[in-house]
mmCIF file of C-alpha atoms and ligand atoms in Angstrom:
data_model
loop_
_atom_site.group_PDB
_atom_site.id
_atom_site.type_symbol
_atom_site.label_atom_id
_atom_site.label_comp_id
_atom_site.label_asym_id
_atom_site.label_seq_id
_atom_site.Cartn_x
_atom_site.Cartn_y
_atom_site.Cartn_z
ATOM 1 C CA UNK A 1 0.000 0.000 0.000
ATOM 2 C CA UNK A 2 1.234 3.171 -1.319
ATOM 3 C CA UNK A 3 1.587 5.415 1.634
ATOM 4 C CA UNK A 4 0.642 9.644 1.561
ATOM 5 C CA UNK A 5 3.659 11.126 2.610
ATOM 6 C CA UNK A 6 3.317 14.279 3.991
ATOM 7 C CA UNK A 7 7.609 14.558 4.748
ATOM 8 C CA UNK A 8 9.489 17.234 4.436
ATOM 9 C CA UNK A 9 12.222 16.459 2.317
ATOM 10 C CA UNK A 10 13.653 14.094 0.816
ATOM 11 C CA UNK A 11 9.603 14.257 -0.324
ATOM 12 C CA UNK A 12 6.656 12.872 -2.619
ATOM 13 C CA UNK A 13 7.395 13.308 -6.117
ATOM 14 C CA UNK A 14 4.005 12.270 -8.607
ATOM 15 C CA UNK A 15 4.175 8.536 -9.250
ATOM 16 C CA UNK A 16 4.811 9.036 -12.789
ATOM 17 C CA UNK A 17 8.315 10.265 -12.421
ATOM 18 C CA UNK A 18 8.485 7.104 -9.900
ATOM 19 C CA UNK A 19 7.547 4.218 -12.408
ATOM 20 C CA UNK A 20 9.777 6.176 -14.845
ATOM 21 C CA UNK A 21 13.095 6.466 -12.791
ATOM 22 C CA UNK A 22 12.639 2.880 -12.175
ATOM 23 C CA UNK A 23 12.248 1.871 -15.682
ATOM 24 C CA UNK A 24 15.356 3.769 -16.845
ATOM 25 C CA UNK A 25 17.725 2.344 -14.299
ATOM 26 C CA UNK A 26 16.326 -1.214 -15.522
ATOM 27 C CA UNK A 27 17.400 0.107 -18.694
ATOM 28 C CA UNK A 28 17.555 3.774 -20.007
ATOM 29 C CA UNK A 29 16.003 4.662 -23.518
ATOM 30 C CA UNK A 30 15.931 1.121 -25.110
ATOM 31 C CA UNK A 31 19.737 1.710 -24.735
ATOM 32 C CA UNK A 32 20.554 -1.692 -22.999
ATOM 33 C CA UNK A 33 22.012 0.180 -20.396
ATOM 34 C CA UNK A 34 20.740 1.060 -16.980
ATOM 35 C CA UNK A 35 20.779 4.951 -16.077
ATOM 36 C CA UNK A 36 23.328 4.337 -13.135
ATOM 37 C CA UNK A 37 26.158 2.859 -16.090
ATOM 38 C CA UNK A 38 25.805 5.471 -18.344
ATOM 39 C CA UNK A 39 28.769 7.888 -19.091
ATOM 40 C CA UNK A 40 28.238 11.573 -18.262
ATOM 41 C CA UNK A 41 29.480 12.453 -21.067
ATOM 42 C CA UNK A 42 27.331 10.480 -22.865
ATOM 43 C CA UNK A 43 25.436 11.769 -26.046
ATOM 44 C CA UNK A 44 21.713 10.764 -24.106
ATOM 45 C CA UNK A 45 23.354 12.137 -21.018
ATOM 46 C CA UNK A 46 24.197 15.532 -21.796
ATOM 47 C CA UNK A 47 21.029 15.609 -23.797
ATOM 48 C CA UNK A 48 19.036 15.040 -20.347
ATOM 49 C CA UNK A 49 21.516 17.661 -18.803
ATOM 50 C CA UNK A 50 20.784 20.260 -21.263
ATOM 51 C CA UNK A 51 16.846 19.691 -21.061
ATOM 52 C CA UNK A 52 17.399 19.562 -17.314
ATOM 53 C CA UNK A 53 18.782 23.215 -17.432
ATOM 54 C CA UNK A 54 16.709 24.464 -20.017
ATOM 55 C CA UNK A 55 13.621 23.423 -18.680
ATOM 56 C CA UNK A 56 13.773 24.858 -15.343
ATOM 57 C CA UNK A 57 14.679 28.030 -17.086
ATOM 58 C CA UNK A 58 11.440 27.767 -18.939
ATOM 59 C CA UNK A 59 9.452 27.053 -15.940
ATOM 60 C CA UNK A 60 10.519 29.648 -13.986
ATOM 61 C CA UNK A 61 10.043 32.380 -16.976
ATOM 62 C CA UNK A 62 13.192 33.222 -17.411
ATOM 63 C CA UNK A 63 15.481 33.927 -20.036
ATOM 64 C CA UNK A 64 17.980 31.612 -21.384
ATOM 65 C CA UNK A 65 19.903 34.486 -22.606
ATOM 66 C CA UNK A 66 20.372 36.120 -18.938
ATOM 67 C CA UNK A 67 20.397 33.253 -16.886
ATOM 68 C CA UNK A 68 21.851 29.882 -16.548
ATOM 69 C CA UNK A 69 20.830 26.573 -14.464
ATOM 70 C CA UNK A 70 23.463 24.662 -12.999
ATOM 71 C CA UNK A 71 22.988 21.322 -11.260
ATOM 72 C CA UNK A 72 25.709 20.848 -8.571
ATOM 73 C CA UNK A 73 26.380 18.635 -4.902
ATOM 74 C CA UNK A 74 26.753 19.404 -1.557
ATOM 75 C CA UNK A 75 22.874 20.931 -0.952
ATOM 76 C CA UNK A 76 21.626 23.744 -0.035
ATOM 77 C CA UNK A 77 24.056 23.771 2.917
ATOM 78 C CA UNK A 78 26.794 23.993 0.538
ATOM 79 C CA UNK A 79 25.086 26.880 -1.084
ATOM 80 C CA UNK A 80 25.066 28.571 2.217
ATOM 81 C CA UNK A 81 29.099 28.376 1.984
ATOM 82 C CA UNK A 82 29.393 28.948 -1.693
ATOM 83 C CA UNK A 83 27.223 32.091 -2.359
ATOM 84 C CA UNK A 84 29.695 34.584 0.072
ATOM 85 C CA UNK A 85 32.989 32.810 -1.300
ATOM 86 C CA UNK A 86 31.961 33.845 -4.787
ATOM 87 C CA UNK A 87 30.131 37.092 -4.469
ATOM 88 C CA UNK A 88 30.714 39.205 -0.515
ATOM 89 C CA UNK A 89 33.797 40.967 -1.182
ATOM 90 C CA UNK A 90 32.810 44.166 1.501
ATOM 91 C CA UNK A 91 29.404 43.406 3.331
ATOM 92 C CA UNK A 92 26.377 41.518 2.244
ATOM 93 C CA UNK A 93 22.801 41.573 3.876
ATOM 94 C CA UNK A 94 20.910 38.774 5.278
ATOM 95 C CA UNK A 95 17.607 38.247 6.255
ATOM 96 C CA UNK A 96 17.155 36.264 9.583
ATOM 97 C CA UNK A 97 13.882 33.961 9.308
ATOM 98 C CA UNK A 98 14.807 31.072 11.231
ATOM 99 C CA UNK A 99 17.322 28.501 11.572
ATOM 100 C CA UNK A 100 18.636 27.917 7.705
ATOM 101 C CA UNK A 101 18.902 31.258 7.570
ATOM 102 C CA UNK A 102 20.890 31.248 10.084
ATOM 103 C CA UNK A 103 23.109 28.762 8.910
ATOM 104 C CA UNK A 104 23.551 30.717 5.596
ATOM 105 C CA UNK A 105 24.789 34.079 7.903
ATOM 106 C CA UNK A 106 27.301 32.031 10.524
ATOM 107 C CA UNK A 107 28.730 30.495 7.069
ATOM 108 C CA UNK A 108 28.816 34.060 5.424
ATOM 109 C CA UNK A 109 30.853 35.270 8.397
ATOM 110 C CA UNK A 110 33.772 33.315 8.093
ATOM 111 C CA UNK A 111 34.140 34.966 4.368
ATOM 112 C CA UNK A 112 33.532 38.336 5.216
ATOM 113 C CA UNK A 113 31.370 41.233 7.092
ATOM 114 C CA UNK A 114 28.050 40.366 7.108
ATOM 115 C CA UNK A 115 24.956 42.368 8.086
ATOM 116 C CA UNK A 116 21.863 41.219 9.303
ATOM 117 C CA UNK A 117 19.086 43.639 8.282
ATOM 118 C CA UNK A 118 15.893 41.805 9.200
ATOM 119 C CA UNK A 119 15.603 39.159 11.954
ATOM 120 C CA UNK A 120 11.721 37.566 13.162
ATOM 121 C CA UNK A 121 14.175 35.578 15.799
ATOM 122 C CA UNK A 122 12.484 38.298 18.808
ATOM 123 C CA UNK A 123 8.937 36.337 18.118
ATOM 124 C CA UNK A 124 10.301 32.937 17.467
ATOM 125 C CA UNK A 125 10.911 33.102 14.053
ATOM 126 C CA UNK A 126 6.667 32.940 14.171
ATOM 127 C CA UNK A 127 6.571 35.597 10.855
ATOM 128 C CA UNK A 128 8.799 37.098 8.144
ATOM 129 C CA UNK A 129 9.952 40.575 8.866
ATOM 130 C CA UNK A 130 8.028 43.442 7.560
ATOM 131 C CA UNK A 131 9.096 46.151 5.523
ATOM 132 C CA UNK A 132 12.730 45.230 4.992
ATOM 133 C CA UNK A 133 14.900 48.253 3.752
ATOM 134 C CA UNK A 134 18.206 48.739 3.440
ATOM 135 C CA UNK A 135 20.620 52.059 3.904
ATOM 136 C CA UNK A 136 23.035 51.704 1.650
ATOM 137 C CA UNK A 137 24.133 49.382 -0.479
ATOM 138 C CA UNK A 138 25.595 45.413 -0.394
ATOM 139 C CA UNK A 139 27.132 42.922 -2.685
ATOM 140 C CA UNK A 140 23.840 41.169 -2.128
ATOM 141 C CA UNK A 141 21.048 40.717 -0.148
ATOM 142 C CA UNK A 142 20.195 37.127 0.908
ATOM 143 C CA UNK A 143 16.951 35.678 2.349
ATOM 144 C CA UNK A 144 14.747 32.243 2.583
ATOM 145 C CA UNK A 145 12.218 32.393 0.672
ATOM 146 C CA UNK A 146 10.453 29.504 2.274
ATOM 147 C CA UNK A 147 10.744 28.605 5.928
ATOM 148 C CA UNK A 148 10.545 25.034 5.909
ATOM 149 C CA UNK A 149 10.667 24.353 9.927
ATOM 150 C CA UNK A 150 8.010 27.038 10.963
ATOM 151 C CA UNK A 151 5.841 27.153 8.329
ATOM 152 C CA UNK A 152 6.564 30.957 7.422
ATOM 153 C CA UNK A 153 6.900 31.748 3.744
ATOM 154 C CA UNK A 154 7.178 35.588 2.000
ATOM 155 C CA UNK A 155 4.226 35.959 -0.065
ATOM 156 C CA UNK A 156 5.593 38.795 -1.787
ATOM 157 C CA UNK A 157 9.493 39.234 -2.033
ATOM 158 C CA UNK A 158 11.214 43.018 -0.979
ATOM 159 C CA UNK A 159 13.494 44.568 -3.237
ATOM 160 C CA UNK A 160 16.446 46.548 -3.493
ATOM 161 C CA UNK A 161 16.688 48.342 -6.537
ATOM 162 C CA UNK A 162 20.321 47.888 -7.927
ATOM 163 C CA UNK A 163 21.350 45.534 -5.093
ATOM 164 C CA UNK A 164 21.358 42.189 -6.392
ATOM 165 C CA UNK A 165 19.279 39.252 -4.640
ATOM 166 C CA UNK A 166 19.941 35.916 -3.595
ATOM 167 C CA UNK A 167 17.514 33.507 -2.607
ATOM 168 C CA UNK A 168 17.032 29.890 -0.780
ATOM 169 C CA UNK A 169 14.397 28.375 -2.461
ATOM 170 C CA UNK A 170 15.212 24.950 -1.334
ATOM 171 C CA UNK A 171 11.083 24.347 -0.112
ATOM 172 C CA UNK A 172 8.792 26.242 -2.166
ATOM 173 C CA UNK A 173 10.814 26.811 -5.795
ATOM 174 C CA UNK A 174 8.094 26.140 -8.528
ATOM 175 C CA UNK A 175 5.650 25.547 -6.424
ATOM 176 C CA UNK A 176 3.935 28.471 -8.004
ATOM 177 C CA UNK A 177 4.896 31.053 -10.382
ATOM 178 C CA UNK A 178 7.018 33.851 -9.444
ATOM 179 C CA UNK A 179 9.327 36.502 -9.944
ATOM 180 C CA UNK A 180 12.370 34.876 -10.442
ATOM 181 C CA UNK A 181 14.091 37.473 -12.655
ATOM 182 C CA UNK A 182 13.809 39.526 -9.371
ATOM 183 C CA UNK A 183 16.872 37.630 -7.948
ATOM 184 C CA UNK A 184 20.566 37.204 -9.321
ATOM 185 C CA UNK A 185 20.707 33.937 -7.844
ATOM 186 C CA UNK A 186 18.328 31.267 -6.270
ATOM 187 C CA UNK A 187 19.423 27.678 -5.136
ATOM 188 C CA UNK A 188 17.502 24.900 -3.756
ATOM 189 C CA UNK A 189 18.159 21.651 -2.985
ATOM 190 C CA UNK A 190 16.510 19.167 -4.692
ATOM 191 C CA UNK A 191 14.986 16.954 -2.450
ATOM 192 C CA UNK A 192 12.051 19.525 -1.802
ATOM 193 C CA UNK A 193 9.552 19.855 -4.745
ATOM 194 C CA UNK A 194 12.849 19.397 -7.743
ATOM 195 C CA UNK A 195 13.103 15.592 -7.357
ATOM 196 C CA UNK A 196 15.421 13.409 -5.257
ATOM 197 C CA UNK A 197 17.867 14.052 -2.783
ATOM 198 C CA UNK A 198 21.458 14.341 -4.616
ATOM 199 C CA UNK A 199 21.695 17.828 -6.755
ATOM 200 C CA UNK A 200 21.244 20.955 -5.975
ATOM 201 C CA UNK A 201 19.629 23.911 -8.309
ATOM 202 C CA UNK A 202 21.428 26.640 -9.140
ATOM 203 C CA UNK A 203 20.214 29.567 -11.275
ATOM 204 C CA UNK A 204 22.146 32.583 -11.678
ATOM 205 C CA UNK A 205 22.345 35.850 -14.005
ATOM 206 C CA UNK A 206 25.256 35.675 -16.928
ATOM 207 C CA UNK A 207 25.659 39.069 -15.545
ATOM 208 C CA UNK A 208 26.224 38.684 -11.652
ATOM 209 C CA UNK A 209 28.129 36.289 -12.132
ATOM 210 C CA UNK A 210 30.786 38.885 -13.537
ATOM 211 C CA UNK A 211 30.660 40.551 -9.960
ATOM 212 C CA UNK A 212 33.008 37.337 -7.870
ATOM 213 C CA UNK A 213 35.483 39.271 -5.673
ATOM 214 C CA UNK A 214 38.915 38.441 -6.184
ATOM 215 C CA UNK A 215 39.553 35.451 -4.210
ATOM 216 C CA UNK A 216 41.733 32.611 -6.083
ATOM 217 C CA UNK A 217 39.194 30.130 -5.256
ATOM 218 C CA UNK A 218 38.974 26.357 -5.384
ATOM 219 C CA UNK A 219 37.702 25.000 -8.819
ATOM 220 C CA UNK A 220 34.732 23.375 -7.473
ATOM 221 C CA UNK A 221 33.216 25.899 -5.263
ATOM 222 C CA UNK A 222 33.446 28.611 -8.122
ATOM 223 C CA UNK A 223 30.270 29.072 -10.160
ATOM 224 C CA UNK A 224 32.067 30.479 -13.226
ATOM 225 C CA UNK A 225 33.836 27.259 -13.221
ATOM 226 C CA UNK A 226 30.562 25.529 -13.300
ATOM 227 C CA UNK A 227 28.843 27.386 -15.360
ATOM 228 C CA UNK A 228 31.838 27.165 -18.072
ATOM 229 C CA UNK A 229 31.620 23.450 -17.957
ATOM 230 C CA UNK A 230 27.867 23.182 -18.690
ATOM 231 C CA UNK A 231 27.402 21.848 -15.277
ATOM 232 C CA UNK A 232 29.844 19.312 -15.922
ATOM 233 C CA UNK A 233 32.877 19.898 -13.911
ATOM 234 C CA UNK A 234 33.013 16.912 -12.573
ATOM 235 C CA UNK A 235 30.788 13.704 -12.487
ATOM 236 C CA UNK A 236 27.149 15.140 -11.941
ATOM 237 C CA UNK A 237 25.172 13.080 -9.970
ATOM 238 C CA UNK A 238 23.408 11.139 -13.065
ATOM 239 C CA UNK A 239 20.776 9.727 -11.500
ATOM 240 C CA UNK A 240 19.211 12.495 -9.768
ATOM 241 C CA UNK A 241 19.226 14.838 -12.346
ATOM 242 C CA UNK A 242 17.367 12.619 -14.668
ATOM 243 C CA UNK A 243 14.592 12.531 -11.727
ATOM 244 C CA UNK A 244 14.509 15.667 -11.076
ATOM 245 C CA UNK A 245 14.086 16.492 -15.541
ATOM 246 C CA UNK A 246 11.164 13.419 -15.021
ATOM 247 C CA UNK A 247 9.798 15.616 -12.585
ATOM 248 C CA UNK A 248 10.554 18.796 -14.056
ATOM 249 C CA UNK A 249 8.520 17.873 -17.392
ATOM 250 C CA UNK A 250 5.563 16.338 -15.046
ATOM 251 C CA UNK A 251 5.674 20.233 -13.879
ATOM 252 C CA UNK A 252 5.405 21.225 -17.317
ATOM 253 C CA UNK A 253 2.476 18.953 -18.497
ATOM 254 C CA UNK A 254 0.132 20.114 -15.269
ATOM 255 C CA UNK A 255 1.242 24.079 -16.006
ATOM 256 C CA UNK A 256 2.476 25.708 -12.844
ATOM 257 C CA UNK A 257 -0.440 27.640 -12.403
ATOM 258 C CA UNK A 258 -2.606 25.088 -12.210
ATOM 259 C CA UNK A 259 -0.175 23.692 -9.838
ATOM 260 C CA UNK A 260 -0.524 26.696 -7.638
ATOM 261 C CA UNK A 261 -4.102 26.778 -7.831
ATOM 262 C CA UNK A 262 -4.126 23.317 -6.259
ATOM 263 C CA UNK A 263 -1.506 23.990 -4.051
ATOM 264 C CA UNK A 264 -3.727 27.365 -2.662
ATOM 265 C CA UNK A 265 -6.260 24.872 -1.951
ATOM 266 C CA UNK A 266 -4.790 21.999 -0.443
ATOM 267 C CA UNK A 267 -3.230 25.075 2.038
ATOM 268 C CA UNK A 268 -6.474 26.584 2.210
ATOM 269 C CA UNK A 269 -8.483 23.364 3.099
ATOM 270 C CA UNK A 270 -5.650 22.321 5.811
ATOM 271 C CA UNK A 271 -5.718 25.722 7.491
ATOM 272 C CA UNK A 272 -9.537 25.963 7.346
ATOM 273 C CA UNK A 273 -9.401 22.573 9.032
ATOM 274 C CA UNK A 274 -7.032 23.388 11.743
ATOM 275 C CA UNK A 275 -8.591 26.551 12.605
ATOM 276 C CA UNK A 276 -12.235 24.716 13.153
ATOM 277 C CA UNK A 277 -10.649 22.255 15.924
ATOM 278 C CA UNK A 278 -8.119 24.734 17.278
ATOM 279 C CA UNK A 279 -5.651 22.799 16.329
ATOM 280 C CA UNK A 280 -3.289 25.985 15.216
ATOM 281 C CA UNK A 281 0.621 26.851 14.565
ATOM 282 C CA UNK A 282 2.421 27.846 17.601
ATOM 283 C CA UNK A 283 5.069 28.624 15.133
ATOM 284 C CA UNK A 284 3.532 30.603 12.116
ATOM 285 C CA UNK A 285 1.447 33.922 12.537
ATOM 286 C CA UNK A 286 -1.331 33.948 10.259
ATOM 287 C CA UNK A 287 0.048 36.690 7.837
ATOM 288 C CA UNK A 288 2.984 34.708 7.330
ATOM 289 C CA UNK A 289 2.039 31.087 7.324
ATOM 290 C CA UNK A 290 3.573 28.845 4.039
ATOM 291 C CA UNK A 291 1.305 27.254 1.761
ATOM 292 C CA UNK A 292 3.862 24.131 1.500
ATOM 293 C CA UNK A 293 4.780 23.626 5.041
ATOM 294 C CA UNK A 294 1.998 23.631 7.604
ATOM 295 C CA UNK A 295 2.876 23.725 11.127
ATOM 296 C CA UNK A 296 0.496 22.550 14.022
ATOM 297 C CA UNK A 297 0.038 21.106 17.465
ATOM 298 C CA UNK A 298 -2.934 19.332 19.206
ATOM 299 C CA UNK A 299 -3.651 20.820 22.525
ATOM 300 C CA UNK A 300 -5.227 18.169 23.990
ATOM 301 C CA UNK A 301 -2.919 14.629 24.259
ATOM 302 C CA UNK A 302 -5.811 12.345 24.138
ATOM 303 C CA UNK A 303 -6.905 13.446 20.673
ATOM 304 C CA UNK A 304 -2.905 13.705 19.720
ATOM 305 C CA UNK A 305 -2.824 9.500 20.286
ATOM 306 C CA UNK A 306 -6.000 9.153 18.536
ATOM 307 C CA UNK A 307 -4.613 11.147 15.622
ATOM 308 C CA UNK A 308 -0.936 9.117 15.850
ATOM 309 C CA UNK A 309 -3.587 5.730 15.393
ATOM 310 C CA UNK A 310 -5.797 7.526 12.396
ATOM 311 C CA UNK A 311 -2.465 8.445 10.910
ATOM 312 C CA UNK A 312 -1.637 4.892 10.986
ATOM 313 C CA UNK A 313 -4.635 2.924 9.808
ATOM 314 C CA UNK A 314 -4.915 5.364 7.077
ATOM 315 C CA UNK A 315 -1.311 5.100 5.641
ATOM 316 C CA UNK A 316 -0.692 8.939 6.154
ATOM 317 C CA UNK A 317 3.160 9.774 6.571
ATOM 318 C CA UNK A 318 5.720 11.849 7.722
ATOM 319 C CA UNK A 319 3.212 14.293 9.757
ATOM 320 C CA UNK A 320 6.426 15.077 12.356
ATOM 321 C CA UNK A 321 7.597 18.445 13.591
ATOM 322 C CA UNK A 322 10.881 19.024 12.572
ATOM 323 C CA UNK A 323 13.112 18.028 15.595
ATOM 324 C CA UNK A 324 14.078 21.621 16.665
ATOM 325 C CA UNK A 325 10.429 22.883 17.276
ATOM 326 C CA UNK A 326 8.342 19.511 17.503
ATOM 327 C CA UNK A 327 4.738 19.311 17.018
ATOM 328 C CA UNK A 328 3.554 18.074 13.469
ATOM 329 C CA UNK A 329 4.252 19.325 10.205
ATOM 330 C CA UNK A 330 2.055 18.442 6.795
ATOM 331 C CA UNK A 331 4.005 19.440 4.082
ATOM 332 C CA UNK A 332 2.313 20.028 1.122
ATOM 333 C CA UNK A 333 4.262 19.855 -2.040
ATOM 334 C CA UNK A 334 3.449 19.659 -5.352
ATOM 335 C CA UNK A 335 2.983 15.925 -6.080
ATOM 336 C CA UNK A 336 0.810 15.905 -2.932
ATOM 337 C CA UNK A 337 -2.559 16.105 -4.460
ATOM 338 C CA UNK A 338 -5.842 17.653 -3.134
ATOM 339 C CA UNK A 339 -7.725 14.179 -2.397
ATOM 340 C CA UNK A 340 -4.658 13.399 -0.005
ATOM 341 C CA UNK A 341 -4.944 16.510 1.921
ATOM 342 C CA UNK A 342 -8.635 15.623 2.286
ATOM 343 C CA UNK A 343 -7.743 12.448 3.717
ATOM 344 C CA UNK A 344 -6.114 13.801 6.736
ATOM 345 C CA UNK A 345 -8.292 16.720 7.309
ATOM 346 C CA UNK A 346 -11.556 14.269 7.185
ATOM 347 C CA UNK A 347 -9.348 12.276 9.662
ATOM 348 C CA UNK A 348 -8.891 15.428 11.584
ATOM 349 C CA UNK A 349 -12.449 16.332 11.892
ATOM 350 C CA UNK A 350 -12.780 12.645 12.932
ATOM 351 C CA UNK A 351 -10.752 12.525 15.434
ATOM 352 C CA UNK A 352 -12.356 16.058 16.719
ATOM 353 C CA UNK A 353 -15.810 14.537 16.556
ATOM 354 C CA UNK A 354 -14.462 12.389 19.954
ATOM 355 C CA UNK A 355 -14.422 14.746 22.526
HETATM 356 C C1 LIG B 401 16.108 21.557 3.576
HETATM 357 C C2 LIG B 401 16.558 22.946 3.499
HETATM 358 C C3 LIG B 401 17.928 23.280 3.436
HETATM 359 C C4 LIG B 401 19.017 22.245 3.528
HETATM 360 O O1 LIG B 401 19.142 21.583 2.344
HETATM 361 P P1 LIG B 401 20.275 20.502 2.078
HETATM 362 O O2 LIG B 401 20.120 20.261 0.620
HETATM 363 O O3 LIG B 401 19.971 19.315 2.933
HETATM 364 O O4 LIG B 401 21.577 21.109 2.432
HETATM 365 C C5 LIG B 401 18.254 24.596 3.295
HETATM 366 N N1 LIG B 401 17.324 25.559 3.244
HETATM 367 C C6 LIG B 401 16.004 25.280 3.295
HETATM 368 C C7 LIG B 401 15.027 26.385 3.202
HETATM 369 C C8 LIG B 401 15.592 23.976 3.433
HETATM 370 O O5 LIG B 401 14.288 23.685 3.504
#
């Protein structure tokens, strides 16, 4: 029994792209060869890189000419490391919305000054800052565009005029159209709405990336480097790329904005849910709350076992708080379809009809 899985990463990709990923490492494209033997530098290879990089570009309405999509390792944790060893040569600005954000600044600091112009960390990381300006100006200005923990997303994004943006997108990238060309560079790790766990995302401007201070930096951490190679520096990780192009054309074929109209309603329907029975985020204000990860407690422990049962018999998944703030957590991404969230919010008003 296939199981709704509600996790927040690695996470449920559509069952298509599942069938699909098996079949090719049986054997990819009638080539007698499974997808795990193939050489990167193989002609149907670096055909599935190039769609790979094209594609996302395509989906997130930008420009081919202005932008490239890189595929890379190490996460979005390596991104954190990565983004001020290419581009904070004086100070750069970061927005403080909760703990990866916070991983991105304490890795920033060992490069250079950093500045921290916005911070929700006095309320718990419970909302994303309002009104964030800055004074003068930075090599960049980095935030999170999703906060995956919490359950605190920006609905809208700031902006900075001439200072260029950088974004972690790792939990809500193309889960519904944006403005992408906004930023210089977004990353994202995979394993959250891109496909499986193993590459990360990077898209960046042709033009920023003209603006790397002057460090002598190591190949492999420099995005020029990358981006000269056609994501091929090194081997790629072969595998996980062609899951993440299965699911990438999947995005494609349902049209992201009818994958954001769905997703605006499984959020809706959750939150409508939660809100009848009380059952409510001690972690996300209401203004600020993320339509892919939805944060909530049960006040009373009784109907919290009976829940933990419900879950059970009904083959729902991965409903756990993230470790640092507990509680549960449904996260909602794109493969997760509307009849699933129904599922657990009938078996929510269930479980609220025994009091
Ligand atoms: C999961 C997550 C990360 C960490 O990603 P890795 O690929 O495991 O390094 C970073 N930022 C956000 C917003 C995340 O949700």
């Amino acid at each position: 029994m296939k199981k709704i899985n509600f996790g927040a990463g690695p996470c449920i990709l559509p069952q298509s792209v599942f069938e699909l990923a098996a079949e090719a490492i049986i054997d990819y494209d009638q080539l007698g060869l499974s997808i795990l033997e193939i050489s990167h530098r193989s002609h149907a290879f670096v055909e599935v890189m190039e769609e790979a990089r094209s594609l996302v570009l395509e989906l997130m309405n930008l420009d081919a000419s202005s932008y490239t999509a890189l595929y890379l390792q190490g996460g979005a944790s390596q991104q954190f490391a990565m983004v001020p060893y290419n581009f904070l040569s004086n100070t750069a600005a970061y927005v403080d919305t909760g703990v990866w954000s916070q991983k991105a600044i304490s890795e920033a600091k060992k490069v250079g000054h950093v500045e921290t112009i916005a911070s929700s960390k006095e309320n718990g990381y419970k909302s994303i800052p309002e009104k964030i300006s800055i004074e003068h100006s930075y090599d960049y200005v980095h935030l999170t565009s999703n906060n995956t923990i919490y359950g605190t997303q920006f609905d809208a994004f700031p902006s900075f005029n001439e200072t260029p943006m950088i974004a972690d997108m790792s939990s809500d990238i193309l889960s519904r159209p944006r403005n992408y060309a906004a930023f210089d560079l977004i990353y994202a790790g995979a394993q959250k709405n891109i496909g499986p766990a193993g590459t990360t995302l990077v898209v960046v401007k042709k033009d920023f990336l003209q603006h790397v201070n002057g460090l002598d930096r190591f190949k492999f951490l420099d995005y020029n480097a990358h981006s000269k190679a056609d994501s091929m520096l090194n081997t790629p990780t072969v595998f996980s790329i062609y899951a993440s192009l299965l699911n990438l054309r999947w995005i494609k074929e349902q049209g992201l904005d009818s994958i954001f109209s769905e997703n605006q309603q499984k959020a809706a329907l959750l939150y409508a849910t939660l809100e009848k029975h009380n059952w409510i985020s001690p972690f996300a204000e209401r203004s600020s709350r993320s339509s892919m990860n939805v944060t909530f407690t049960i006040p009373d422990a009784s109907h919290a076992a009976l829940f933990d049962s419900y879950c059970k018999k009904y083959d729902i998944h991965g409903l756990k708080g993230h470790r640092l703030v507990g509680g549960y957590r449904a996260s909602l991404y794109n493969a997760l379809s509307l009849s699933n969230v129904k599922i657990l919010t009938d078996v929510i008003d269930e479980v609220n009809t025994h009091v």
